[in-house]
Amino acid sequence: MITRLFRRLIWSVVTLLGTVLLTFFLLNAVPGDVARVIAGSKASPDVIKEIHAKYHLDDPVWQRFALYLNQLAHGDLGHSYVTDQPVAEALLTRLPTTIALTALAVVMWVALAVPLGALTARFRDSWFDRSTLVVATVSLSLPAFWLARMMQYWFAYKLGWFPIGFFRSFRDLLLPAASLAILFVGYYARLIHTNMVEVLDSPYIRAARAKGASETRVLFKHALRNAMIPVITILGMDVAGLLGGVLFVENVFALPGIGTLAVQSVFNLDPPVIMGTVLFSAILVVGANWAVDLLYGWIDPRIKSAS
Amino acid sequence: MPLLEIRNLQIDFGHGLKALRAVDGVALSLEPGKTLGLVGESGSGKSVTALAIARLLACPPAVYAGGEILLAGRDVLRLRAAELRQIRGGLVSYVFQEPGASLNPVFRIGGQIKEALQLHRPEAATDAEVIRLLKLVGIPAPETRMKSYPHELSGGMQQRVMIAMALAPQPKLLVADEPTTALDVTIQAQIIELLAQLRQQLGMAILLITHNLGIVGDIADDVAVMYAGQIVEQGPAHDLLQRPLHPYTQALMKSVPTLAADAERLTTISGQVPRLGAFPTGCRFHPRCPVARPECSQAPPPLAEVEPRRWVRCPYWNSPSLKA
Amino acid sequence: MTMSESLLEVKALKVHFPVNVGLFARPTEFVRAVDDVSFTIAPGETVGLVGESGCGKTTLGRAVIRLIEPTGGQILFDGMDLVPLKGAALRAQRRKFQMIFQDPFASLNPRAKVENIIGEALDIHRLVLNATARRQRVESLLQDVGLEAAHAQRYPHEFSGGQRQRIGIARALAVQPKLIVCDEPVSALDVSVQAQIVNLLRDLQQEHGMAYLFVAHDLAVVRHISRRILVMYLGRIVESGEARSVCQSPRHPYTQALISAVPVVDPKLKRRRMVLAGDVPSPIHPPAGCPFHPRCPVAEARCKTEVPALREVESGHWVSCHLAK
Ligand SMILES: Nc1ncnc2c1ncn2[C@@H]1O[C@H](COP(=O)(O)OP(=O)(O)OP(=O)(O)O)[C@@H](O)[C@H]1O
Ligand code: SF4
Ligand code: SF4
Ligand SMILES: [Mg+2]
């Protein structure tokens, strides 16, 4: 167990460092003078020179990388070249929105997919199972941006149930989160369905019925936890990969989250902010992996004693 | 009144024209506290019969096509879902072939036993009772063992846990479907000994299903031999095992390996068990029967009481060639 | 027995598996799955290996044909030591020994036709020149094991357990090995099918002359096929000898318990059972002294401290028990 945690820790550090390294050098390879971005195209050569000196733009790339790492090690993510706001502050003010949006979306899709998957497995081949399958397949093929736009059009603009843009309260997150969740519900319902069908055929389910357990108990106590074991890994990967979708939805609904920040920073060619958002998503991936590991150990006791 | 009485049970897999009859007219009866051994090769319908007793077969594909299963006088096939749940575990408990797969891998064994108590004897759903049960089935250090997960136990220990779980609600009938087949011979002997001892101690009836005639001899009062969905011979264990009357029982017996000094080549039954839906006409055993006659492929023989308490499904049981 | 007489000669074979492997640290504990085991198999002979699950039977069977890396000892096959062999040199020897597995369901590729399951070994060792020869060879192998030529075109799931085991046997036979390790080949089968497979193995041996190392937990099954029997407990051989002698006059209390556990059909022959208490102890921390002492019904004080040596109590009959005479 200890060794496994240790390995995982090393792996996490390597992932984070690798991401930082790769992004840094990729950004460096982008053509164009950052100083021009900062000072504007009409700035005088003196100003440009000054900026070069201030941001060490003329130093060799590895030296600047070392500088950046040193900065990171001191918990400093740098300042935006455009607004001069500390990157950490920019991230932190936007973090709650993104976290809330992500969490809400995950909760929504899991809360819907679990009963759907379980019940369709229990009533296999019924009309309920078949129609769920159709809906799931359709939802799988919806493009994310189209869905977000359509939901915004119908529920916010036409029906007026939700604000069209701008983030004021938790309620405003429901629509964006739902448009993310819908993309996953169908897929997860099928995934849980497939695992559930297999689990329901296993001898311990027959043994549970032979004990006199009710169908509800058999389904949700005995079968569900076993059926969720393989789902957890995929869930971890999807949550980590969700940032792409979040980025989109935040921009469509004009939510002040990390996604909008990321898009802005790329448009502005603002390296410290780009680095910050990339670092954030790398942390998210690593964090999701840790969460999966912990969840796994809890849901499947066989994991702990193995290794 | 017998505890269990199965009358003319018919079980199909599939409906209508595609229906295949897996159990065909099985009749069994078991008195309280007695042990009945149900023996036969793989696919003969033993498990299907056993699962039917608590209506545990998945329907579909299974269809209860006819007959009655009277458990303490009530027909299980006519019970409502809630009544059925009371019977399952409460009146009849099961122990299955693969103990490892029959315990839920994600719950501690103590919890799984306690669940059986909660369902049928809620007043006794305590750690103390779980410990008592684990002790009863011979699990050392039950206080710590109850916190184990199934995968942390050996096959023999897992089967003991299954037995403890089955005994928890104090059932009148224990159905043990090949409880030792997946275990080592030494552990097999332990488990059979345990069952025999528990039967005495608790006075419950046991339906023991096995493909090995050597195992029933140790514990059964009566034996029923199944072939291709039917009972072909039935009688008191002691008598039947010493003097099998049906050619199939005789052949099955000879195929059990022994340690005798002259143990050389084993006697086998030629061919294989017929597949469901491909049962031969007439006597279903005739293609493999060493003493079959031309008539055997014509009319299906009835199960007849040829001597007191000895039932045989072969009209030629008394012919000289069979006594050799 | 001189060396030229034995096909296989195993000397002081050890297989230790590390447990609790640290990231950098050296392994701290070992499972002594096979500990100092020696035996021989003559050409065309069957040696039975019995013991409870977890005693190291399977590991020994696999190590002998180098499917598992031995930790120490020698495996002389036709006089050549297999232990130091690697890569191509080892592969060249592979066709001389084959294995049949316990689980006929798991050991056959479900997506391969029987023809290819059996034919694969022929291809690997280049034993057939063309497709026609391959087909003919596969068909004749199927007939050898009591199946039909037409079965070549089917998939494993279309067969019963006994038939699948026959396919496994045909696959092993394909390369005309000199030794087949049969790892619990009948444990998953009904008694009636067990008998068919055991007889088939005997017939094939008579016809083709290969030797078997026949692994099982049921002494009665082993009795019907083996000339000699090895009884294994916690990674060591505790008794060995002629099958008849081991079964009729077992000297080790463990063998006696194994024998009394064999189910007997005839109620007249019912003996008093000697039921062993408990499971096989953990091979990581085997009991001190005689490893069998915690379960032994006749253990004495010295059994807890002194390890009994394997002694020849009668010509060809070896026992490791202080009390054996
Ligand atoms: N769910 C099912 N669908 C279709 N056929 C089935 C099903 N379950 C069992 N059968 C068939 O019913 C017949 C009897 O099966 P059963 O499991 O009762 O045999 P058994 O005597 O218990 O054999 P074994 O020794 O292998 O356990 C077999 O031919 C089997 O293939
Ligand atoms: S009826 Fe005929 S085929 Fe059937 S068991 Fe009797 S002798 Fe054999
Ligand atoms: S040495 Fe002692 S403990 Fe070991 S088998 Fe002999 S009597 Fe039993
Ligand atoms: Mg069965």
Short mmCIF file of N, CA, C and O and ligand atoms in Angstrom, two decimals, chain B residues 13 22 41-48 61 178 276, chain C residues 190, ligand 1:
data_model
loop_
_atom_site.label_atom_id
_atom_site.label_comp_id
_atom_site.label_asym_id
_atom_site.label_seq_id
_atom_site.Cartn_x
_atom_site.Cartn_y
_atom_site.Cartn_z
N PHE B 13 -36.92 -24.45 -20.60
CA PHE B 13 -36.19 -23.23 -20.94
C PHE B 13 -36.71 -22.75 -22.28
O PHE B 13 -36.69 -23.49 -23.25
N ALA B 22 -36.04 -29.18 -19.34
CA ALA B 22 -34.83 -29.53 -18.59
C ALA B 22 -35.15 -30.47 -17.43
O ALA B 22 -34.33 -31.30 -17.06
N GLU B 41 -24.98 -36.76 -13.62
CA GLU B 41 -23.91 -36.09 -14.33
C GLU B 41 -24.29 -34.64 -14.61
O GLU B 41 -25.46 -34.27 -14.51
N SER B 42 -23.31 -33.88 -15.02
CA SER B 42 -23.53 -32.49 -15.37
C SER B 42 -24.64 -32.38 -16.42
O SER B 42 -24.67 -33.16 -17.36
N GLY B 43 -25.52 -31.42 -16.23
CA GLY B 43 -26.57 -31.20 -17.21
C GLY B 43 -27.78 -32.10 -17.04
O GLY B 43 -28.70 -32.07 -17.85
N SER B 44 -27.82 -32.90 -15.97
CA SER B 44 -28.95 -33.80 -15.82
C SER B 44 -30.16 -33.08 -15.22
O SER B 44 -31.25 -33.63 -15.21
N GLY B 45 -29.98 -31.87 -14.73
CA GLY B 45 -31.11 -31.10 -14.21
C GLY B 45 -31.15 -31.01 -12.69
O GLY B 45 -32.13 -30.59 -12.12
N LYS B 46 -30.05 -31.38 -12.05
CA LYS B 46 -30.02 -31.34 -10.59
C LYS B 46 -30.15 -29.91 -10.07
O LYS B 46 -30.98 -29.64 -9.22
N SER B 47 -29.32 -29.01 -10.61
CA SER B 47 -29.35 -27.64 -10.10
C SER B 47 -30.67 -26.96 -10.42
O SER B 47 -31.19 -26.20 -9.60
N VAL B 48 -31.20 -27.22 -11.59
CA VAL B 48 -32.47 -26.60 -11.97
C VAL B 48 -33.55 -27.03 -10.97
O VAL B 48 -34.31 -26.21 -10.46
N PRO B 61 -35.12 -17.17 -18.83
CA PRO B 61 -35.60 -18.14 -19.81
C PRO B 61 -36.38 -19.30 -19.21
O PRO B 61 -37.07 -19.99 -19.94
N GLU B 178 -23.71 -29.13 -4.86
CA GLU B 178 -22.29 -29.43 -5.07
C GLU B 178 -21.41 -28.61 -4.12
O GLU B 178 -20.51 -27.90 -4.55
N LEU B 276 -29.67 -30.84 -23.92
CA LEU B 276 -31.06 -30.43 -23.76
C LEU B 276 -31.68 -30.31 -25.15
O LEU B 276 -31.11 -29.71 -26.04
N ASP C 190 -16.94 -34.00 -14.09
CA ASP C 190 -17.76 -35.02 -13.43
C ASP C 190 -17.00 -36.32 -13.30
O ASP C 190 -16.18 -36.64 -14.16
N1 LIG D 1 -30.54 -20.36 -17.98
C1 LIG D 1 -30.59 -21.46 -18.75
N2 LIG D 1 -30.94 -21.37 -20.06
C2 LIG D 1 -31.00 -22.47 -20.83
N3 LIG D 1 -30.73 -23.71 -20.41
C3 LIG D 1 -30.37 -23.88 -19.13
C4 LIG D 1 -30.28 -22.77 -18.23
N4 LIG D 1 -29.90 -23.24 -17.02
C5 LIG D 1 -29.75 -24.58 -17.15
N5 LIG D 1 -30.05 -24.97 -18.41
C6 LIG D 1 -30.03 -26.32 -18.92
O1 LIG D 1 -30.79 -27.19 -18.13
C7 LIG D 1 -30.20 -28.48 -18.06
C8 LIG D 1 -30.03 -28.91 -16.63
O2 LIG D 1 -29.09 -28.05 -16.01
P1 LIG D 1 -28.63 -28.18 -14.50
O3 LIG D 1 -27.79 -27.00 -14.24
O4 LIG D 1 -29.79 -28.41 -13.62
O5 LIG D 1 -27.73 -29.48 -14.51
P2 LIG D 1 -26.93 -30.09 -13.31
O6 LIG D 1 -27.41 -31.47 -13.20
O7 LIG D 1 -27.03 -29.25 -12.12
O8 LIG D 1 -25.45 -30.08 -13.89
P3 LIG D 1 -24.05 -29.67 -13.19
O9 LIG D 1 -23.53 -30.92 -12.60
O10 LIG D 1 -23.25 -29.22 -14.36
O11 LIG D 1 -24.31 -28.60 -12.21
C9 LIG D 1 -28.86 -28.37 -18.80
O12 LIG D 1 -29.00 -28.93 -20.09
C10 LIG D 1 -28.61 -26.90 -18.87
O13 LIG D 1 -27.88 -26.59 -20.05
#
